[in-house]
PDB file of C-alpha atoms in Angstrom:
ATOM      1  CA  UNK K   1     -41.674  82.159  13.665  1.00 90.00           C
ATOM      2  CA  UNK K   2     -44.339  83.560  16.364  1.00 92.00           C
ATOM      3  CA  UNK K   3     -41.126  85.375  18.447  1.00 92.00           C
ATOM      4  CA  UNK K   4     -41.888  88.882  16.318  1.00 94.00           C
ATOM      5  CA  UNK K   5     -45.795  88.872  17.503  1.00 95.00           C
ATOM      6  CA  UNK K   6     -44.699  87.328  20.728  1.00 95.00           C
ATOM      7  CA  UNK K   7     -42.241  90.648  20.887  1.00 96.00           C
ATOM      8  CA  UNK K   8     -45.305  93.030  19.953  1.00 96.00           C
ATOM      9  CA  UNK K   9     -47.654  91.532  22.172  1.00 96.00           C
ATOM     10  CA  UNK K  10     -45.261  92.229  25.321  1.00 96.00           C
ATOM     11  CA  UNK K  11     -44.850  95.669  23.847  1.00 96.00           C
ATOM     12  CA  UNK K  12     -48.448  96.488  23.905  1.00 96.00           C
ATOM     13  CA  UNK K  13     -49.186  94.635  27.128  1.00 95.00           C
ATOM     14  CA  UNK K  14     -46.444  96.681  28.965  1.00 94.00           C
ATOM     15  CA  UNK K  15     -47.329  99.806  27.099  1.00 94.00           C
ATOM     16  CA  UNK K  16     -51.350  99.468  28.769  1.00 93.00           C
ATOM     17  CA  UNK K  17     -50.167  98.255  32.317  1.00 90.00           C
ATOM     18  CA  UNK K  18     -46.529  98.888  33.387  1.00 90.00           C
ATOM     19  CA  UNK K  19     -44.979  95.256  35.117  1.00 90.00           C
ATOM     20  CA  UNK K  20     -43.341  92.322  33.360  1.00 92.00           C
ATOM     21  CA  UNK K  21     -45.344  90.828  30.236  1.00 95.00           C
ATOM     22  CA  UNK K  22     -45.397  87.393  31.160  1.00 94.00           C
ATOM     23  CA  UNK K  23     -46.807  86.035  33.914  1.00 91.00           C
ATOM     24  CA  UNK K  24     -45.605  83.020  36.038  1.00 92.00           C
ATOM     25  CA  UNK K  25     -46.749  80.815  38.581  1.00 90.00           C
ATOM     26  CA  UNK K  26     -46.033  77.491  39.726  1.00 92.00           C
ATOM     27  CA  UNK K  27     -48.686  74.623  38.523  1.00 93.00           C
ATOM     28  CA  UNK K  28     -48.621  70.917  38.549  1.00 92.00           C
ATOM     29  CA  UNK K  29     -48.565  68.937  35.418  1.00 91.00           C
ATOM     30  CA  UNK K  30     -48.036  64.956  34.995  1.00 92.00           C
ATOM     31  CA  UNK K  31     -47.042  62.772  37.952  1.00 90.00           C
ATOM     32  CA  UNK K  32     -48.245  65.798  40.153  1.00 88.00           C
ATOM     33  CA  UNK K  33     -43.978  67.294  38.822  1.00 92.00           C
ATOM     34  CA  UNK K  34     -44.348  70.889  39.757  1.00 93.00           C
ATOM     35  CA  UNK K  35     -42.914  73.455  37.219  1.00 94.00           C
ATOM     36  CA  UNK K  36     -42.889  77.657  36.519  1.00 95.00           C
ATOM     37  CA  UNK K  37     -45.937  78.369  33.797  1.00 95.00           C
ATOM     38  CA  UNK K  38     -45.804  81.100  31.616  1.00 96.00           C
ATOM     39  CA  UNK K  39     -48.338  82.891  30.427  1.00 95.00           C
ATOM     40  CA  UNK K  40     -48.870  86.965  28.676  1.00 95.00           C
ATOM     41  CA  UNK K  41     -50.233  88.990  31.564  1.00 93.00           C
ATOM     42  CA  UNK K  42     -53.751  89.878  30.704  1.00 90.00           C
ATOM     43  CA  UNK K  43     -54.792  91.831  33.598  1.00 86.00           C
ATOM     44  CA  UNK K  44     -53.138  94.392  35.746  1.00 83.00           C
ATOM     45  CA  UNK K  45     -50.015  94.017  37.685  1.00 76.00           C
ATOM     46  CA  UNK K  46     -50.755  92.312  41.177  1.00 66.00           C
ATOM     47  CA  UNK K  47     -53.874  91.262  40.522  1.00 65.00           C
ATOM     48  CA  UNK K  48     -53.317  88.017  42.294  1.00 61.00           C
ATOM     49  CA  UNK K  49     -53.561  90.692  45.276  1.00 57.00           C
ATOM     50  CA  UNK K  50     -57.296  91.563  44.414  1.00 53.00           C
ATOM     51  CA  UNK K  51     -58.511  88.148  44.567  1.00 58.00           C
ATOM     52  CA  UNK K  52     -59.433  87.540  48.350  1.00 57.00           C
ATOM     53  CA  UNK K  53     -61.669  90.835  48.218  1.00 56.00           C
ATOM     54  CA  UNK K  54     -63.356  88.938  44.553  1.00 57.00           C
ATOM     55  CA  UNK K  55     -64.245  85.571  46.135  1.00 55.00           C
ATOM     56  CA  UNK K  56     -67.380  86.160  46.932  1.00 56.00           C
ATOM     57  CA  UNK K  57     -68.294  87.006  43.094  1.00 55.00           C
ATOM     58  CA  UNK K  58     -66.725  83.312  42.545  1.00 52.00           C
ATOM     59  CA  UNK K  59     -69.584  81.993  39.955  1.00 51.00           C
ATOM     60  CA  UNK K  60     -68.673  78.324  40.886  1.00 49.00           C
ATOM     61  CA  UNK K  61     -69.648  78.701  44.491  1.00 49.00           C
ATOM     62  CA  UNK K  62     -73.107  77.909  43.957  1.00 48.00           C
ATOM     63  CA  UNK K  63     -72.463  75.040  41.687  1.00 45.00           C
ATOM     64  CA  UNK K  64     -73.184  71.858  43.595  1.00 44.00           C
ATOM     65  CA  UNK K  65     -71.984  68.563  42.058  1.00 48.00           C
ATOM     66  CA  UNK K  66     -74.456  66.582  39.787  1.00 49.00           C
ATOM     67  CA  UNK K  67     -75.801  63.323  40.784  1.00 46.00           C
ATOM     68  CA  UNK K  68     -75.947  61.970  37.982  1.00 46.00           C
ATOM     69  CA  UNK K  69     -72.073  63.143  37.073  1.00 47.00           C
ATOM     70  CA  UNK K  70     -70.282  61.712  39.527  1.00 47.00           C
ATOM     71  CA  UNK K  71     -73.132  58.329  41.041  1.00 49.00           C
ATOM     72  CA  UNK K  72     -74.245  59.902  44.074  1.00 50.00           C
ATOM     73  CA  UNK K  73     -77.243  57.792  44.918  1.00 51.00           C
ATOM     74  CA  UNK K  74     -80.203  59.876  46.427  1.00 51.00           C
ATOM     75  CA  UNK K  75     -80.473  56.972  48.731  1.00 52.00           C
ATOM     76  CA  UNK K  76     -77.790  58.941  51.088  1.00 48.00           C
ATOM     77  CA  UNK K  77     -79.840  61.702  51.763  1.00 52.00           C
ATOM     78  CA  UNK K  78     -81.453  58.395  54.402  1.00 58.00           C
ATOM     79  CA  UNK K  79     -77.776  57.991  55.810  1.00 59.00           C
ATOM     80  CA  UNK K  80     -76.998  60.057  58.847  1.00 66.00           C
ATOM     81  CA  UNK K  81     -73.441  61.319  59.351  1.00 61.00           C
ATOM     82  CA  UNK K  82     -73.170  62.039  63.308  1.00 64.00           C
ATOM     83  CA  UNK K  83     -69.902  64.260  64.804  1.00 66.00           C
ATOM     84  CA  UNK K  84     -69.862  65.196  68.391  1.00 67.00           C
ATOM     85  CA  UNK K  85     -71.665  68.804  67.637  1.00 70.00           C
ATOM     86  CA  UNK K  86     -73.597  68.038  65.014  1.00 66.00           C
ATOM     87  CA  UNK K  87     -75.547  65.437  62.484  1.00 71.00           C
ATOM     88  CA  UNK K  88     -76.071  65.802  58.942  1.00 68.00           C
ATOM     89  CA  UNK K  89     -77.201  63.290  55.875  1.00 65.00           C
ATOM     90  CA  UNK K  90     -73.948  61.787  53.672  1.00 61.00           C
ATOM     91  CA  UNK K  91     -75.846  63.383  50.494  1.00 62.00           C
ATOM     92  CA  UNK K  92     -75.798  67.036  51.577  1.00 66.00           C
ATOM     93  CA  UNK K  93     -72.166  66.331  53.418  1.00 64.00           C
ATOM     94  CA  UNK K  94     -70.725  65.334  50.239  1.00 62.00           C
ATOM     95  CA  UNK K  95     -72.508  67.985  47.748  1.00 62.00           C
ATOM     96  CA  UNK K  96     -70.725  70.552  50.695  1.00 64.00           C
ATOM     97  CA  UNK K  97     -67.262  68.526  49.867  1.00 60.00           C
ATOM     98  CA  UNK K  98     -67.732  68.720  46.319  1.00 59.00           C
ATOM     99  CA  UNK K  99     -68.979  73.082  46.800  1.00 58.00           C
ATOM    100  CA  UNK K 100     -65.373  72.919  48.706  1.00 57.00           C
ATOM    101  CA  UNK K 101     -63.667  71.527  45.767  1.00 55.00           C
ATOM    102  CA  UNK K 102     -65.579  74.327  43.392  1.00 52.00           C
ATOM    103  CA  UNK K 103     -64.261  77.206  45.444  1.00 51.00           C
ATOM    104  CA  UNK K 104     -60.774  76.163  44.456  1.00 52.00           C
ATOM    105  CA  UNK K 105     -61.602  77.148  40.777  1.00 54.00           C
ATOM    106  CA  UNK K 106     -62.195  80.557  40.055  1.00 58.00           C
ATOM    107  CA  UNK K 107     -64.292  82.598  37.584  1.00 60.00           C
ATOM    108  CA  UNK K 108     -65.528  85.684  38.081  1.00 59.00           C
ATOM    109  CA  UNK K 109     -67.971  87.544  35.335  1.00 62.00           C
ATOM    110  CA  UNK K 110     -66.536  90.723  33.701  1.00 71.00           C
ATOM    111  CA  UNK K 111     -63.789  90.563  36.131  1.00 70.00           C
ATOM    112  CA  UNK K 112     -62.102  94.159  36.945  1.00 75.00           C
ATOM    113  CA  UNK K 113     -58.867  93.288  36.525  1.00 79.00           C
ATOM    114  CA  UNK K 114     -58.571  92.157  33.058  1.00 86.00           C
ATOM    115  CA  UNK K 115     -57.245  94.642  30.919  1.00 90.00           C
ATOM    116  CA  UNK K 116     -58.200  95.817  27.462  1.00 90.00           C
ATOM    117  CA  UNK K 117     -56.017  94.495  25.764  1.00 94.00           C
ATOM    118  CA  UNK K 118     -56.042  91.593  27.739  1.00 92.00           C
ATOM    119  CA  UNK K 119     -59.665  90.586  26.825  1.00 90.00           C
ATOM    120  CA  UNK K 120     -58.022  90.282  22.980  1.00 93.00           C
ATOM    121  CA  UNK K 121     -55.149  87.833  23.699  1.00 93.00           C
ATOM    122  CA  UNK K 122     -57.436  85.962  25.598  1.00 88.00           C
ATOM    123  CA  UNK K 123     -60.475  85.431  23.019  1.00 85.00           C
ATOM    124  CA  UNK K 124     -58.118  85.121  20.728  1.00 86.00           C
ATOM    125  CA  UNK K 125     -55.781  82.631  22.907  1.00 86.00           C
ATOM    126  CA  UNK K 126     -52.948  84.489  22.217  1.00 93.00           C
ATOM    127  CA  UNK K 127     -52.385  84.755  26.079  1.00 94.00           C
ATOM    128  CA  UNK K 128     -50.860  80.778  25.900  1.00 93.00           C
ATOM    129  CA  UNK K 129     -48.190  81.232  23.854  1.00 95.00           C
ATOM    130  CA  UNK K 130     -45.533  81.446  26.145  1.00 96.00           C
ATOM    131  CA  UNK K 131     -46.802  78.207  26.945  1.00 95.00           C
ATOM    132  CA  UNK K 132     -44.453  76.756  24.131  1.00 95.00           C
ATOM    133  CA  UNK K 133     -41.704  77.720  26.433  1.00 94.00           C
ATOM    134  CA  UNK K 134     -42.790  75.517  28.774  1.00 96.00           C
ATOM    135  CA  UNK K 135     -43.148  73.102  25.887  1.00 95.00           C
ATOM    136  CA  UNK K 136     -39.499  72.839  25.238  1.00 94.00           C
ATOM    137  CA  UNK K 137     -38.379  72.779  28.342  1.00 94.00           C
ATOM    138  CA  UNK K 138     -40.750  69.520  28.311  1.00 94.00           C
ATOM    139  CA  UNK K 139     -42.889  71.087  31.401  1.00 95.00           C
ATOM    140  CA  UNK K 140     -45.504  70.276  29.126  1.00 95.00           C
ATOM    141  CA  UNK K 141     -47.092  68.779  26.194  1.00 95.00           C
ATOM    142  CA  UNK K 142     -48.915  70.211  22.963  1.00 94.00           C
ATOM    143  CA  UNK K 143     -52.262  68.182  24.155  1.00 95.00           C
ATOM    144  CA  UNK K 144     -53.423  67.095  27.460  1.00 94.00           C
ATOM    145  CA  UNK K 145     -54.790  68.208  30.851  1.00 93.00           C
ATOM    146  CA  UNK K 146     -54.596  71.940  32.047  1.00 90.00           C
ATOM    147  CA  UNK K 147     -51.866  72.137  34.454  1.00 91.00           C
ATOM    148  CA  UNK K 148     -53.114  73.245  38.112  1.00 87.00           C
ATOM    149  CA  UNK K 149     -52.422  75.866  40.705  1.00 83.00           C
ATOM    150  CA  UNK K 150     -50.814  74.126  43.841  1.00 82.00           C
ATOM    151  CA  UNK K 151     -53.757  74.467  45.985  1.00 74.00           C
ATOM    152  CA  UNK K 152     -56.528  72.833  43.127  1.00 77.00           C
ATOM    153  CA  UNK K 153     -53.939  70.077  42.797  1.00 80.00           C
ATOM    154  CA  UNK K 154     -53.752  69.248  46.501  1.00 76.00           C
ATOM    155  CA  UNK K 155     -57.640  69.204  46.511  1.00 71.00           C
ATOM    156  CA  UNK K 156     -57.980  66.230  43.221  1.00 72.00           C
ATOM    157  CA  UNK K 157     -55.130  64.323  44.750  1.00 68.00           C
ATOM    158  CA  UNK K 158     -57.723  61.663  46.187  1.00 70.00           C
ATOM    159  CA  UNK K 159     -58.057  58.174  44.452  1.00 72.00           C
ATOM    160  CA  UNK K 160     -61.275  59.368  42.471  1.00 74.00           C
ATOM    161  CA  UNK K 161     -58.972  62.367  40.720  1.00 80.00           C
ATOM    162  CA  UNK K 162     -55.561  61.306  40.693  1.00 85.00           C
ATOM    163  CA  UNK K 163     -55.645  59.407  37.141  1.00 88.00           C
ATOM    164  CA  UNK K 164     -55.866  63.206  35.718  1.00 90.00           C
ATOM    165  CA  UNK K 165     -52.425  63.121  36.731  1.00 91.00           C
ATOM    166  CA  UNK K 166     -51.256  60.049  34.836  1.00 92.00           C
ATOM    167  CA  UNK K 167     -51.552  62.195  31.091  1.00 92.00           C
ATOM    168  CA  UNK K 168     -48.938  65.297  30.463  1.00 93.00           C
ATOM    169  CA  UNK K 169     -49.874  69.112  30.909  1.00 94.00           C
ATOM    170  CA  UNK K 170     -51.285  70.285  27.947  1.00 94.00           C
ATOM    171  CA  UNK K 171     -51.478  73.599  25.805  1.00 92.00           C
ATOM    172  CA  UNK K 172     -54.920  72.750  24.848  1.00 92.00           C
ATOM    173  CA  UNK K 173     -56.678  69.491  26.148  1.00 90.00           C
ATOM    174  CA  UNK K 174     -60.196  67.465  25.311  1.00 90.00           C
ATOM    175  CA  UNK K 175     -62.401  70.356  27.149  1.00 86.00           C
ATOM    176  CA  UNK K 176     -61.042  72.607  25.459  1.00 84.00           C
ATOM    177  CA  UNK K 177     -62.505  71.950  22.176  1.00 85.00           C
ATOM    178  CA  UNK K 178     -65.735  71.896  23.868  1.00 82.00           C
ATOM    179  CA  UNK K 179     -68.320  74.900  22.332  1.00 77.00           C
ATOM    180  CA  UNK K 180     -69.806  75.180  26.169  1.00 76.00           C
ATOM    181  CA  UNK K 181     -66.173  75.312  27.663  1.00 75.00           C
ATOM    182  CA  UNK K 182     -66.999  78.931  28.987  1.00 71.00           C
ATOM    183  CA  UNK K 183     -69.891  77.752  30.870  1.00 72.00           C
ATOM    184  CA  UNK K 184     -68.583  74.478  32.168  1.00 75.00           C
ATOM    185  CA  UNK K 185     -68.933  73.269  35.541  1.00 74.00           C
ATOM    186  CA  UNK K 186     -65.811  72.216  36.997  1.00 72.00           C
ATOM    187  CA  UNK K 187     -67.488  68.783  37.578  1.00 75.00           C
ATOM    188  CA  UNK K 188     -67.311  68.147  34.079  1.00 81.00           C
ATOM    189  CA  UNK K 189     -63.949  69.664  33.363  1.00 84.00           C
ATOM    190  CA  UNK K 190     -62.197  66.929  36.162  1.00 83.00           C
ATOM    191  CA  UNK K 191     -64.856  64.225  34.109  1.00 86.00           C
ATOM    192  CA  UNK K 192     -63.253  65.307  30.729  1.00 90.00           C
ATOM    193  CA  UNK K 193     -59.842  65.264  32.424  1.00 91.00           C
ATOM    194  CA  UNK K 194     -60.095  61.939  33.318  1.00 91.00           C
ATOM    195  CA  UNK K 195     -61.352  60.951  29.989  1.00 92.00           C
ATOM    196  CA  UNK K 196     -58.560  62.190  28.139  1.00 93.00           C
ATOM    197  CA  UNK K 197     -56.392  60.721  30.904  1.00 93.00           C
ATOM    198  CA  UNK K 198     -57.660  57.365  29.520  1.00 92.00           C
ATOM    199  CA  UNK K 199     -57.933  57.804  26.081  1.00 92.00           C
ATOM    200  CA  UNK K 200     -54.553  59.877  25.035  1.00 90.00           C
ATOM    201  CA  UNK K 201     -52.831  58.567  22.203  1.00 93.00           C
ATOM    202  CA  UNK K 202     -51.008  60.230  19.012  1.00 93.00           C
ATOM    203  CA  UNK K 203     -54.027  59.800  16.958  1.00 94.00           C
ATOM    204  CA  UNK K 204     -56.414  61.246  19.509  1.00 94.00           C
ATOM    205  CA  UNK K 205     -53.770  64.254  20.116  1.00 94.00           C
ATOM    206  CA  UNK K 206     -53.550  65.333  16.248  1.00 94.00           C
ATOM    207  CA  UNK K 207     -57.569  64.786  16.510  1.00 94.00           C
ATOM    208  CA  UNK K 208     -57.828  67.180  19.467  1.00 93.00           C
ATOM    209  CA  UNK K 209     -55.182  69.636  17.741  1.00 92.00           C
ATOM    210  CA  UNK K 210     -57.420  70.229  14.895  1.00 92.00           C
ATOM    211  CA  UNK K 211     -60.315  70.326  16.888  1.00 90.00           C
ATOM    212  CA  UNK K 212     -58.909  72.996  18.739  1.00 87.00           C
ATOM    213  CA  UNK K 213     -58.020  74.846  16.156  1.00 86.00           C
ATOM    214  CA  UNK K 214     -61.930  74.881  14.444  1.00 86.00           C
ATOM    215  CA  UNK K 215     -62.813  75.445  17.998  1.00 81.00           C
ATOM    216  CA  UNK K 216     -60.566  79.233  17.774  1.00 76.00           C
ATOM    217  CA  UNK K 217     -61.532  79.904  14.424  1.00 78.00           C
ATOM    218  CA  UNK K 218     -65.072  79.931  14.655  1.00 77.00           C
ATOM    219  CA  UNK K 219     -65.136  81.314  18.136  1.00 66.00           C
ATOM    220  CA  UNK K 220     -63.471  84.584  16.514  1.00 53.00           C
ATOM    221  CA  UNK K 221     -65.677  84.449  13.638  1.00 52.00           C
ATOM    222  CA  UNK K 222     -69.096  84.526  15.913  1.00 51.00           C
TER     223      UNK K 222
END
């Protein structure tokens, strides 16, 4: 039923910025299973190219974890951390591990190398639909945790992040029916990862479904 606006969109996509329509790169999904993910291209061919020279416009690199997020007592600020060139308190040498983590996750404001119409399919989520490709090939589910590039999955493979693992990829997941989701740190996002990770069921999918869908709706209605 969606192929004919599936067929349009590439139309229009190619038609603004010569290079395939879809774009595809290898992420991690459930039982850290490696797969191809598809997705329309919303901004210019090779951008992947301009990325190194936007890093530094990376809004999550002065995000710090919080605290009270993930039960960092302040009491480790009064721990001492010694290498052979240098010492350093375990509070500040963790909030640096967790500003390491951050970097891996990228999001840069009004960022150059989204196209026009590329700002559409992606307010209006039309961007995912390939997506259902990857759905029957069974890459990935209809609900459940955003499927990662290789190098943010090698970073949350650690015994505090792995359980986001243990729940399928997901078209749409629990943070995504969040009204904040745009200006979420990516402390919360693994928290709400995890959270689904524990709490997925049928019931709680066809919950998040609809959710999502309100969520879409009334964001292209503000």
């Amino acid at each position: 039923m969606l192929l004919p606006l599936m067929i349009v969109v590439s139309i229009i996509i190619v038609l603004e910025s010569p290079g395939a329509p879809i774009y595809v790169s290898e992420r991690v999904g459930r039982d850290c299973r490696k797969f191809r993910f598809y997705k329309f291209r919303s901004m210019r061919k090779k951008s992947d190219e301009e990325l190194e020279s936007l890093k530094n416009r990376n809004t999550y690199l002065d995000i710090y974890a919080d605290p009270e997020t993930i039960n960092l007592p302040m009491q480790l600020s009064e721990v001492i951390l010694y290498s052979d060139n240098y010492k350093v308190n375990e509070f500040d040498y963790l909030q640096e591990v967790a500003k390491e983590i951050n970097s891996s996750f990228i999001k840069v404001e009004k960022d150059p190398r989204i196209t026009g119409f590329g700002k559409f399919i992606r307010a209006t989520s039309i961007d995912e639909l390939p997506q259902l490709i990857n759905i029957l090939k069974g890459d990935m589910s209809f609900v459940g945790n955003r499927p990662l590039s290789m190098a943010e999955a090698e970073l949350l493979t650690t015994n505090k992040f792995a359980k986001r693992f243990d729940c399928p990829a997901g078209l749409t997941g629990l943070w995504q029916t969040r009204k904040d989701k745009d200006n979420m740190t990516p402390d919360t996002r693994r928290r709400l990862d995890i959270e689904y990770a524990e709490k997925c069921s049928l019931s709680y999918d066809i919950k998040l479904i609809i959710s999502t869908i309100v969520q879409v709706l009334t964001k292209n209605n503000e």
